[in-house]
XYZ file of C-alpha atoms in Angstrom:
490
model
C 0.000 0.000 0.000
C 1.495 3.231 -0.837
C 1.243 6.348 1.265
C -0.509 8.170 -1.091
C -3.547 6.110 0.238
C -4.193 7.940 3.212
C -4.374 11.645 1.460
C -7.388 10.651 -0.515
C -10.107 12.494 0.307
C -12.703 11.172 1.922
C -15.943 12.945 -0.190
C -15.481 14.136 -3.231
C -17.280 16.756 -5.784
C -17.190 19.381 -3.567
C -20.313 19.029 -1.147
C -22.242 21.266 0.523
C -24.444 20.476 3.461
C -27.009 20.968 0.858
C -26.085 18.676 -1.643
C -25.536 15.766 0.786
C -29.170 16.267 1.998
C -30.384 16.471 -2.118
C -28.034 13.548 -3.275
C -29.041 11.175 -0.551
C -32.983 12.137 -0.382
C -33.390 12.273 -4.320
C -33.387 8.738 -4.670
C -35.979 7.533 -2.504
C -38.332 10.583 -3.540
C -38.698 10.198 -7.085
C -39.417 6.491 -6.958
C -38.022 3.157 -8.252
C -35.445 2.834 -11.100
C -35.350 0.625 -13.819
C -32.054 -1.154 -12.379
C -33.664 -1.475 -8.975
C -37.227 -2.610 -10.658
C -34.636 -5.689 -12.090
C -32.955 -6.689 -9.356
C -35.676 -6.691 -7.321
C -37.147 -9.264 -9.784
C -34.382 -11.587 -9.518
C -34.517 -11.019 -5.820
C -38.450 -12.209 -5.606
C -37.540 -14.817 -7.526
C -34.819 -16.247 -6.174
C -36.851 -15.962 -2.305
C -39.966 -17.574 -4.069
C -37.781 -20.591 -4.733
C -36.793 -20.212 -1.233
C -40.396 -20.517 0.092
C -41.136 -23.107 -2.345
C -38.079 -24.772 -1.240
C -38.545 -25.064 2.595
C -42.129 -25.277 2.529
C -41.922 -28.785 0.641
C -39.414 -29.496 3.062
C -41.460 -28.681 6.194
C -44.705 -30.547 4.888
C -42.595 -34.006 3.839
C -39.764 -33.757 6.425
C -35.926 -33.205 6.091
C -35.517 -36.770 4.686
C -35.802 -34.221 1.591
C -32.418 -33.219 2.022
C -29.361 -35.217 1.240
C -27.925 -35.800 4.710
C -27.420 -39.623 5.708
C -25.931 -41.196 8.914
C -22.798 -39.893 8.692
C -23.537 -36.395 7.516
C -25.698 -35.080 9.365
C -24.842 -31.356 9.054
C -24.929 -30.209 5.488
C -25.942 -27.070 3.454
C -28.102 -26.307 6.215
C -25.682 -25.569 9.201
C -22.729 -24.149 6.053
C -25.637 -20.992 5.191
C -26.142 -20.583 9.095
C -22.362 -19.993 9.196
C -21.825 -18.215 6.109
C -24.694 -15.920 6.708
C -23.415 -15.444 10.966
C -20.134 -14.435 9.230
C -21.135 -11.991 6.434
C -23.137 -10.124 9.388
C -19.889 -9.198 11.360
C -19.006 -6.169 9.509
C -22.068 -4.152 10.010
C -21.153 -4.375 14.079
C -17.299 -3.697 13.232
C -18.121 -0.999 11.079
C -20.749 0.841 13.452
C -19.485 0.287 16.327
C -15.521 -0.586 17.046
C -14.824 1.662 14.180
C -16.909 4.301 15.628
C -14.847 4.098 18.959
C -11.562 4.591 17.256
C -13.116 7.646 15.450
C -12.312 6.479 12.027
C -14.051 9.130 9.288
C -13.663 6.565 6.676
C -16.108 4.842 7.986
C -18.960 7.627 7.903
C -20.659 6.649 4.479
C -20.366 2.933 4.105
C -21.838 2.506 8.260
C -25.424 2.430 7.404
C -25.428 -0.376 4.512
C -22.912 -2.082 6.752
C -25.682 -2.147 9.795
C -28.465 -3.077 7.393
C -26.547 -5.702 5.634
C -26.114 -6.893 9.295
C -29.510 -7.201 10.476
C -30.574 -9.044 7.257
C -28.039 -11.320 7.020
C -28.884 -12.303 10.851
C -32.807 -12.979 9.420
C -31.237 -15.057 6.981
C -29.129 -16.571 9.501
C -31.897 -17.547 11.731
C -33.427 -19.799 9.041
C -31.485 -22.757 9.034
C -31.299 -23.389 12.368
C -34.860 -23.261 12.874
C -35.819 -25.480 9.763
C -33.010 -28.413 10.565
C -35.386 -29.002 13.708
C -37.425 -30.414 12.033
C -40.799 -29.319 13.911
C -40.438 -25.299 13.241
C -43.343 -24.683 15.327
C -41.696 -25.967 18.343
C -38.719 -23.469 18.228
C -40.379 -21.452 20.865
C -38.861 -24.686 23.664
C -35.213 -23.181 23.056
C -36.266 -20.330 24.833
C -36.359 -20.752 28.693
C -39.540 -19.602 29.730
C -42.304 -20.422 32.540
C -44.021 -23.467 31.384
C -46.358 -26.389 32.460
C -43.757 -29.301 31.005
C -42.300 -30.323 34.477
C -39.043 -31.275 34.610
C -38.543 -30.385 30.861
C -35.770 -27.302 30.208
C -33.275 -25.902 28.180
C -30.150 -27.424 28.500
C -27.904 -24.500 29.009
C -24.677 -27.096 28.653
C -25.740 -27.708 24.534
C -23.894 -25.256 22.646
C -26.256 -24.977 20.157
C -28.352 -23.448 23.315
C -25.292 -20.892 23.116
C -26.233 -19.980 19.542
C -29.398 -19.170 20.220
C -29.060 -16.744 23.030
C -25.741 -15.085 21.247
C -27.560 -14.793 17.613
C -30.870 -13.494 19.566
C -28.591 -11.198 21.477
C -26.595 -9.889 18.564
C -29.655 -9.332 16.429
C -31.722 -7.075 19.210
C -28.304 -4.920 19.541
C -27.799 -4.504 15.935
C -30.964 -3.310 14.888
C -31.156 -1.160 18.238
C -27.858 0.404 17.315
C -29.133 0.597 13.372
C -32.291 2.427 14.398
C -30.614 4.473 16.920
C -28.336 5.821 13.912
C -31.530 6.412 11.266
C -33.524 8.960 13.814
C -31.557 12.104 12.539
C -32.086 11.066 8.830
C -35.432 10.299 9.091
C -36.461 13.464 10.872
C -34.206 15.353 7.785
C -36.980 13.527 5.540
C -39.794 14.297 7.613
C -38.980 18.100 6.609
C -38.690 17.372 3.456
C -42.149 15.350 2.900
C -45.632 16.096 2.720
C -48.773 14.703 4.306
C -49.127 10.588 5.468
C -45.492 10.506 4.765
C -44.430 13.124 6.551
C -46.623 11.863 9.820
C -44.956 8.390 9.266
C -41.852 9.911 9.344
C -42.463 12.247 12.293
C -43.319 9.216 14.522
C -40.383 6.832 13.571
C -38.200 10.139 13.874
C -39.304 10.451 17.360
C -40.560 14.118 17.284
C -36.138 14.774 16.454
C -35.577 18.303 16.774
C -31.605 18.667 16.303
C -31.148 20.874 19.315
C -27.628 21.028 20.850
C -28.845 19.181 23.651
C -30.493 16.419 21.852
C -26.908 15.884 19.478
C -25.390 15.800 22.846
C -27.906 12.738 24.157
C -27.454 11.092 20.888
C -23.939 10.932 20.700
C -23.513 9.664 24.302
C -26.233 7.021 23.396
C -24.652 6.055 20.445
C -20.829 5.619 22.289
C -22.734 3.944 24.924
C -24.468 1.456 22.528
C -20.956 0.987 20.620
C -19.331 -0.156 23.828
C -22.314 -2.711 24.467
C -22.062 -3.970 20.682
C -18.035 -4.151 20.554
C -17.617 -7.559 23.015
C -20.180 -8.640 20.385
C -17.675 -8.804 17.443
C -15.718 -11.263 19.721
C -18.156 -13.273 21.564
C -20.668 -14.465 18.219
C -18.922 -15.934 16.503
C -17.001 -17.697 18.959
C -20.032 -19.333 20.469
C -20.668 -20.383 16.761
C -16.915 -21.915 16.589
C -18.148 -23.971 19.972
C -20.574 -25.606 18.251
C -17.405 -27.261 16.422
C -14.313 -26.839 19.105
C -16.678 -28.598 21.701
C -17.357 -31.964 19.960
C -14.209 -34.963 19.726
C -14.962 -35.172 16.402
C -11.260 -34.600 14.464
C -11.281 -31.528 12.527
C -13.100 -29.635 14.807
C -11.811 -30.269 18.407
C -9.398 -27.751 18.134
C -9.057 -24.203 20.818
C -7.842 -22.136 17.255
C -11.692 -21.824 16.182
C -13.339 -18.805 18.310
C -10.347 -16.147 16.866
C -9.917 -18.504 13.608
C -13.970 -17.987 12.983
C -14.027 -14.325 14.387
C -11.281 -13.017 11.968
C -13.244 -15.365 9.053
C -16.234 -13.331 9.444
C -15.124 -10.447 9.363
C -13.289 -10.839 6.221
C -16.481 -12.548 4.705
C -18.488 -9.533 5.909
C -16.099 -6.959 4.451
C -16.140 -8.727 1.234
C -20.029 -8.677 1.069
C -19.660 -4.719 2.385
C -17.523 -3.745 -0.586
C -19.972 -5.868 -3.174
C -22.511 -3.963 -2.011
C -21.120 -0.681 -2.074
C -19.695 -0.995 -5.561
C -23.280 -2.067 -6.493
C -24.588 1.315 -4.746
C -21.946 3.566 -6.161
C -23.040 2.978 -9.691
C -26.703 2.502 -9.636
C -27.607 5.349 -7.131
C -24.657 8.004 -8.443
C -22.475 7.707 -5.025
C -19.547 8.051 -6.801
C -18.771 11.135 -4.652
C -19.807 9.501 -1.310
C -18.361 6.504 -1.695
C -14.557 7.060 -3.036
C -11.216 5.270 -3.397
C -10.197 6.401 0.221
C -13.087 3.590 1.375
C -12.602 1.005 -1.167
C -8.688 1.494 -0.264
C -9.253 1.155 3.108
C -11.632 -1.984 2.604
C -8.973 -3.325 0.751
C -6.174 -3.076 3.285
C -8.836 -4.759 5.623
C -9.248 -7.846 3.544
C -5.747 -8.207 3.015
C -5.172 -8.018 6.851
C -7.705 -10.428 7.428
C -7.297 -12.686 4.653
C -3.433 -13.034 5.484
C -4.628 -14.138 9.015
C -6.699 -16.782 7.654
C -4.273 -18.025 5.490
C -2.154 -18.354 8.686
C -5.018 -20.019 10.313
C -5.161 -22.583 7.299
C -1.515 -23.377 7.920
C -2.094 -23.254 11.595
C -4.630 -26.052 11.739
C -1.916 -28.351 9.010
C 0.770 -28.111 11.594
C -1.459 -28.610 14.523
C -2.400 -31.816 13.149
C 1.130 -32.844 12.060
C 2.371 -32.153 15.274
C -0.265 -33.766 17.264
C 0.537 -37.199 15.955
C -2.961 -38.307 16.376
C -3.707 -41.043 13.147
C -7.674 -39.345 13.423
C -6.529 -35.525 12.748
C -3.708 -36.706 10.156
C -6.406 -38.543 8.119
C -9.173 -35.559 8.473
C -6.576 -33.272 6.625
C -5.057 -35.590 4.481
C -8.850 -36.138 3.332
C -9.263 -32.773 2.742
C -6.118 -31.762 0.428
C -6.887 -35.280 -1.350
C -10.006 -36.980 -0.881
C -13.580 -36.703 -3.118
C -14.304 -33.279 -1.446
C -10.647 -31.643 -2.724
C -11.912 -29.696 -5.041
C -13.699 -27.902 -2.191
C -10.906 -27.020 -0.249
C -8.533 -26.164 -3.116
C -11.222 -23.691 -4.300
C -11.327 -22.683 -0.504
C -7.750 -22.059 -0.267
C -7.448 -20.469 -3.143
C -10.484 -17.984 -2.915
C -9.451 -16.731 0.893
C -5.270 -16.948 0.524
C -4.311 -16.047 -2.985
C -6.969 -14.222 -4.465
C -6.586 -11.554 -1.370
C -3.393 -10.899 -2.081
C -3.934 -9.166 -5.498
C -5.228 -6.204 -3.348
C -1.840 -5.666 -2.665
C -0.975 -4.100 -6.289
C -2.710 -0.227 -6.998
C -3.605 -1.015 -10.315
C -5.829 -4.187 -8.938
C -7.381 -2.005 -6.244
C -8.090 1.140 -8.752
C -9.807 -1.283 -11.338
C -13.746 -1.590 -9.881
C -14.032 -4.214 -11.887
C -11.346 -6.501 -10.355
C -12.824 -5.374 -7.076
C -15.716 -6.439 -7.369
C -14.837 -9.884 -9.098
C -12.812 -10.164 -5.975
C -14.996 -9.179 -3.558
C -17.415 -12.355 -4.934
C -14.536 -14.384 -5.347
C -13.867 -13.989 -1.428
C -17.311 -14.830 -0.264
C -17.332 -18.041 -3.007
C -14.285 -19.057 -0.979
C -15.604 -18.589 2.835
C -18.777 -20.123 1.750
C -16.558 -22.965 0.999
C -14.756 -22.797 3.834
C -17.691 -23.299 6.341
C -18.729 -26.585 3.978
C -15.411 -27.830 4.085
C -15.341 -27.837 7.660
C -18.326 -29.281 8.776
C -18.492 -31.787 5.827
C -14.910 -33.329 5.278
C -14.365 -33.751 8.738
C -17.472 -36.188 8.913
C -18.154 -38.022 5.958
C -15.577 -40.289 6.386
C -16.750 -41.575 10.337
C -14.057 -43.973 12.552
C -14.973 -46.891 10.723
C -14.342 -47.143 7.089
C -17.764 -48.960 7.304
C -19.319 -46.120 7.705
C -17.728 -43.712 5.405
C -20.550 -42.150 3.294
C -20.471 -39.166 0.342
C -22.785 -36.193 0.589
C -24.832 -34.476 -2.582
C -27.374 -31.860 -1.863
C -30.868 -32.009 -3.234
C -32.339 -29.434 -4.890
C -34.624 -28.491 -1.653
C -31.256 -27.754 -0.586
C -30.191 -25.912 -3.060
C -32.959 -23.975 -3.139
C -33.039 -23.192 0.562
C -29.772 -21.371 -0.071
C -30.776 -19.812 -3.014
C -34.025 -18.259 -1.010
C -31.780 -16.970 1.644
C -29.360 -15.052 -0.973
C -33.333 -13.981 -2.254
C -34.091 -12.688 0.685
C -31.183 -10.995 1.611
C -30.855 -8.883 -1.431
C -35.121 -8.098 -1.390
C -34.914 -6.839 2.031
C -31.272 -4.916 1.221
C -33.294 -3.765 -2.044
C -36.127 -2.579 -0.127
C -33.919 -0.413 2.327
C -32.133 0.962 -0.418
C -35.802 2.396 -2.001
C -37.750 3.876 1.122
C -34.432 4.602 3.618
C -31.062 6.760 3.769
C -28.283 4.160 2.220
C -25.953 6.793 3.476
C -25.500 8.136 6.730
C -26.498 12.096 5.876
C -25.539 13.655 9.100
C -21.775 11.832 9.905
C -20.844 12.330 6.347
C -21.745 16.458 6.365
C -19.327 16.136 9.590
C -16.417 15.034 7.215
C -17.141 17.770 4.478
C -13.605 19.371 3.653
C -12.929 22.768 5.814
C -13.635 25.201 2.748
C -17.020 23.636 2.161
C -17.796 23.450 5.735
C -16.954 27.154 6.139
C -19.331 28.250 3.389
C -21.765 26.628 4.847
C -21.959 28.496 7.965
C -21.548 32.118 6.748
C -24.665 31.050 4.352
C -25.922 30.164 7.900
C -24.760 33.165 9.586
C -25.958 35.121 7.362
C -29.393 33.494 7.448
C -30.016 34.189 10.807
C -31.536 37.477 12.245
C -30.359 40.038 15.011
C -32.428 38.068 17.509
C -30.679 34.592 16.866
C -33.460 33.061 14.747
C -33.384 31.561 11.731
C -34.592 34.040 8.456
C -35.888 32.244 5.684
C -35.527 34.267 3.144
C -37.672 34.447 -0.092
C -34.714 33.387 -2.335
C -33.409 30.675 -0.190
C -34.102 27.512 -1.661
C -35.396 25.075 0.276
C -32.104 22.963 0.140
C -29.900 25.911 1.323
C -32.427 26.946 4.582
C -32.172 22.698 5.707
C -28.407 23.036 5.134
C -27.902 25.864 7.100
C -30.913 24.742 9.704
C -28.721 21.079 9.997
C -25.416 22.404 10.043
C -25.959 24.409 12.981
C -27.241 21.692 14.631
C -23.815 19.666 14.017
C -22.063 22.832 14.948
C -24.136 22.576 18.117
C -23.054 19.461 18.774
C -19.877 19.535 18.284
C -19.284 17.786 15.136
C-alpha cells in the first residue's frame, strides 16, 4: 500500500451540506429505477424458490435433504455460518470503528448495519428449519411453562447460539435504528402529508437541538461499547458448536479467533460488493470514493493473510499432534472426493486476497468487485469444508458415506441469498443508504466554512433563523442542519 492512500479524500465533488441532503434524499423521492425494478425481480424470484423450497421441506420432512448417517450437518448448518459471518461487519463498522473515530467509515456505516440485520434474518433460518418441527422453536427459549421437569439445557452449545444470535440481532438493529432517527427526521422536513406523519413518529418528534446531538452521541458511544464484546463473543459461540465436539477436525481451541477473523473478512467482502453495487446505480460516486474502497482493501488483506495463517495453523497442529484421526481428516481434505472444495477454498481466501496488494488491482472496480465475490465463493466454501470433510468419512471405514445436496437444498440457499438482497433492495428504495448527518461532519474545511456564513448570514439580530424568499429550500435545511452539528460539536 502506498502512502498516497491515506491523502485521498474522503468525499469528493465538492459538497455542501445541501447537496448531501439532495443527493441522498433524491433517490428515494422520485421512486423506483429501472435497475432497482430488475434486481428486485431476480430477488423475488430467487426468495420464491426459497419458500417453495422449505415449505416442501417442512410438509414431507428433512428426509428431503441429502444428509445420511454420517452427515448429518450439510448445506443447512454451512448458510447458518456463512450468513453469521457476512453479518460481522455491520457491528465492526458501526461500532468498534466508531470508537476509534475512524471518518472513513462515515458513508459505508449504514449499509454495513443493514446488511447486518438481514443477514442475521437469513441466519436464523437454518437453524430453525433443521429441527425439524419449526413450530416448536419457541422450547429453546427458557420460559415459565407447564412441562415439568422439561428445560433448556444450558450445557448444549447450540443453546449458546441461540441466546448469542438473539442477542446480537436485538443490539444490531437497536444500534441501526438508533443511527436512522436524525435522517429520518431530515426527511420528515422534506415530505408532505401521510409521509411526513410516518416519518415524524419513527423520527421520534427529532428536533436537532444542541442538547439532543449531545444525548445522541452519548447514546450512540454507549451502545458501541455494548455492541463491541459482540464482534468477539458471536462468533465464537458459533466456533463452539465445532471446538466442543471430539470429532477430528473440529476439536481444536484455534476456532473462536480462527472464525471471528473469518467473518469479518467474509463480511467486508459482502460490504464492498454492495457498495460498488450502490456507487453505480444510485450516483455515489462522490460519497463513496477510493479512500473507502482502499481502506476496505487493506482490511481484507489483513484479514485474509490471518486466515491463510489459520489454514496453515490447523496443518501443523495436526502434524504435530501425531494423532492417526486428525492426520487422516486433513489428508482427506487436500486429497479426498471433497478436494476440489478445499482447493477452491484455499485459493479464494489466501491467494486471491493478495492481489489487493498491487494499486492497479485495487483502482480497477471491476477486479474489485470480481474479488470481492470471489472472497465470499471461498468462505462459503470454507464453512462446507469444515463441517463436511471432517465427517463423511466416520471412525470406521464402514461407515464412510459421500454427501450431494438435493435441490430443496439448493434452493433453501438460493431463497436466503433472495431474501437478503429483497430486504437490502427494499432499504435501499424507502431509507437513507448513506448516513447524511456523519458524512456532512467530514465535508472538507472550505465547504464546511461556506456553509456556515450562508448560515450566519441566514439568521436574524435576535438569533433566529430568516428564511428568506430566495433561499431555496435545500440551502435553509443546510444551514438549519449544520448548525445543529455545529451545536453538537461535530
Amino acid at each position: 500500500m502506498r502512502a498516497s492512500d491515506q491523502a485521498l479524500p474522503l468525499i469528493t465533488g465538492g459538497k455542501t451540506l445541501a447537496d448531501v441532503t439532495h443527493d441522498v434524499c433524491t433517490p428515494i423521492e422520485r421512486g423506483p429505477t429501472s435497475m432497482w425494478r430488475l434486481g428486485m425481480f431476480f430477488a423475488v424470484s430467487a426468495l420464491a424458490l426459497g419458500v417453495f423450497s422449505i415449505g416442501y421441506q417442512i410438509k414431507t420432512g428433512i428426509g428431503t435433504w441429502g444428509l445420511n448417517r454420517t452427515v448429518g450437518w450439510g448445506f443447512d448448518i454451512t448458510n447458518f455460518v456463512f450468513w453469521v459471518g457476512i453479518g460481522h461487519a455491520g457491528t465492526l463498522i458501526s461500532a468498534v470503528l466508531l470508537l476509534f473515530r475512524q471518518k472513513w467509515r462515515t458513508s459505508i456505516n449504514r449499509s454495513a448495519e443493514a446488511m447486518t440485520i438481514f443477514a442475521v434474518i437469513c441466519a436464523a433460518i437454518f437453524p430453525l428449519i433443521h429441527m425439524g418441527r419449526p413450530w416448536l422453536a419457541y422450547w429453546v427459549f427458557p420460559y415459565p411453562n407447564y412441562r415439568g421437569p422439561l428445560w433448556v439445557n444450558f450445557r448444549s452449545a447450540l443453546l449458546w447460539d441461540v441466546f448469542a444470535i438473539s442477542t446480537y440481532f436485538i443490539i444490531s438493529l437497536t444500534f441501526w435504528y438508533v443511527g436512522l432517527i436524525p435522517d429520518l427526521a431530515t426527511m420528515r422536513d422534506r415530505a408532505n402529508g401521510l409521509r411526513k406523519r410516518i416519518l415524524g413518529y419513527l423520527s421520534f418528534g427529532w428536533r436537532g437541538t444542541a442538547r439532543t446531538w449531545s444525548r445522541y452521541e452519548t447514546a450512540c458511544m454507549l451502545l458501541a461499547a455494548l455492541a463491541t464484546p459482540l464482534v468477539v463473543s458471536v462468533h465464537s459461540v458459533v466456533s463452539s458448536d465445532f471446538a466442543t465436539a471430539v470429532i477430528p477436525g473440529w476439536h481444536a481451541n484455534l476456532f473462536p479467533p480462527y472464525f471471528v477473523i473469518g467473518a469479518v473478512f467474509s463480511g467486508f467482502a459482502m460490504v464492498l460488493t454492495l457498495m460498488l453495487i450502490a456507487r453505480k446505480v444510485m450516483h455515489f460516486e462522490d460519497y463513496i470514493t477510493r479512500a473507502h474502497l482502499t481502506a476496505m482493501c487493506k482490511i481484507l488483506v489483513f484479514t485474509g493473510t490471518i486466515v491463510g495463517l489459520a489454514y496453515m495453523t490447523e496443518l501443523f497442529i495436526a502434524w504435530y499432534s501425531a494423532s492417526n484421526y486428525e492426520q487422516f481428516v486433513f489428508n482427506n481434505r487436500m486429497g479426498g472426493p471433497f478436494a476440489w472444495a478445499y482447493w477452491t477454498m484455499f485459493s479464494c481466501n489466501v491467494i486471491s486476497p493478495q492481489l489487493l496488494w498491487f494499486r492497479k488491482v485495487r483502482e480497477n472496480l471491476v477486479l474489485l468487485f470480481i474479488l470481492s465475490i470471489v472472497i465470499n465463493i471461498g468462505m462459503w466454501f470454507e464453512r462446507f469444508v469444515i463441517i463436511v470433510t471432517s465427517i463423511h468419512r466416520d471412525f470406521l471405514p464402514s461407515s464412510w458415506s459421500g454427501y450431494v445436496p438435493t435441490w430443496i437444498e439448493i434452493g433453501a440457499m438460493v431463497g436466503s441469498f433472495g431474501l437478503f438482497f429483497t430486504c437490502f433492495l427494499l432499504f435501499c428504495r424507502f431509507g437513507p443508504t448513506i448516513a447524511m448527518f456523519e458524512v456532512k461532519s467530514v465535508l472538507t474545511r472550505p465547504v464546511r466554512d461556506r456553509d456556515l456564513k450562508e448560515g450566519a448570514q441566514a439568521t436574524d439580530s435576535s438569533g433566529a433563523k430568516a428564511l428568506q424568499p430566495s433561499a431555496s429550500s435545500d440551502e435553509r435545511e443546510a444551514a438549519e442542519q449544520d448548525m445543529s452539528i455545529a451545536g453538537a460539536g461535530q
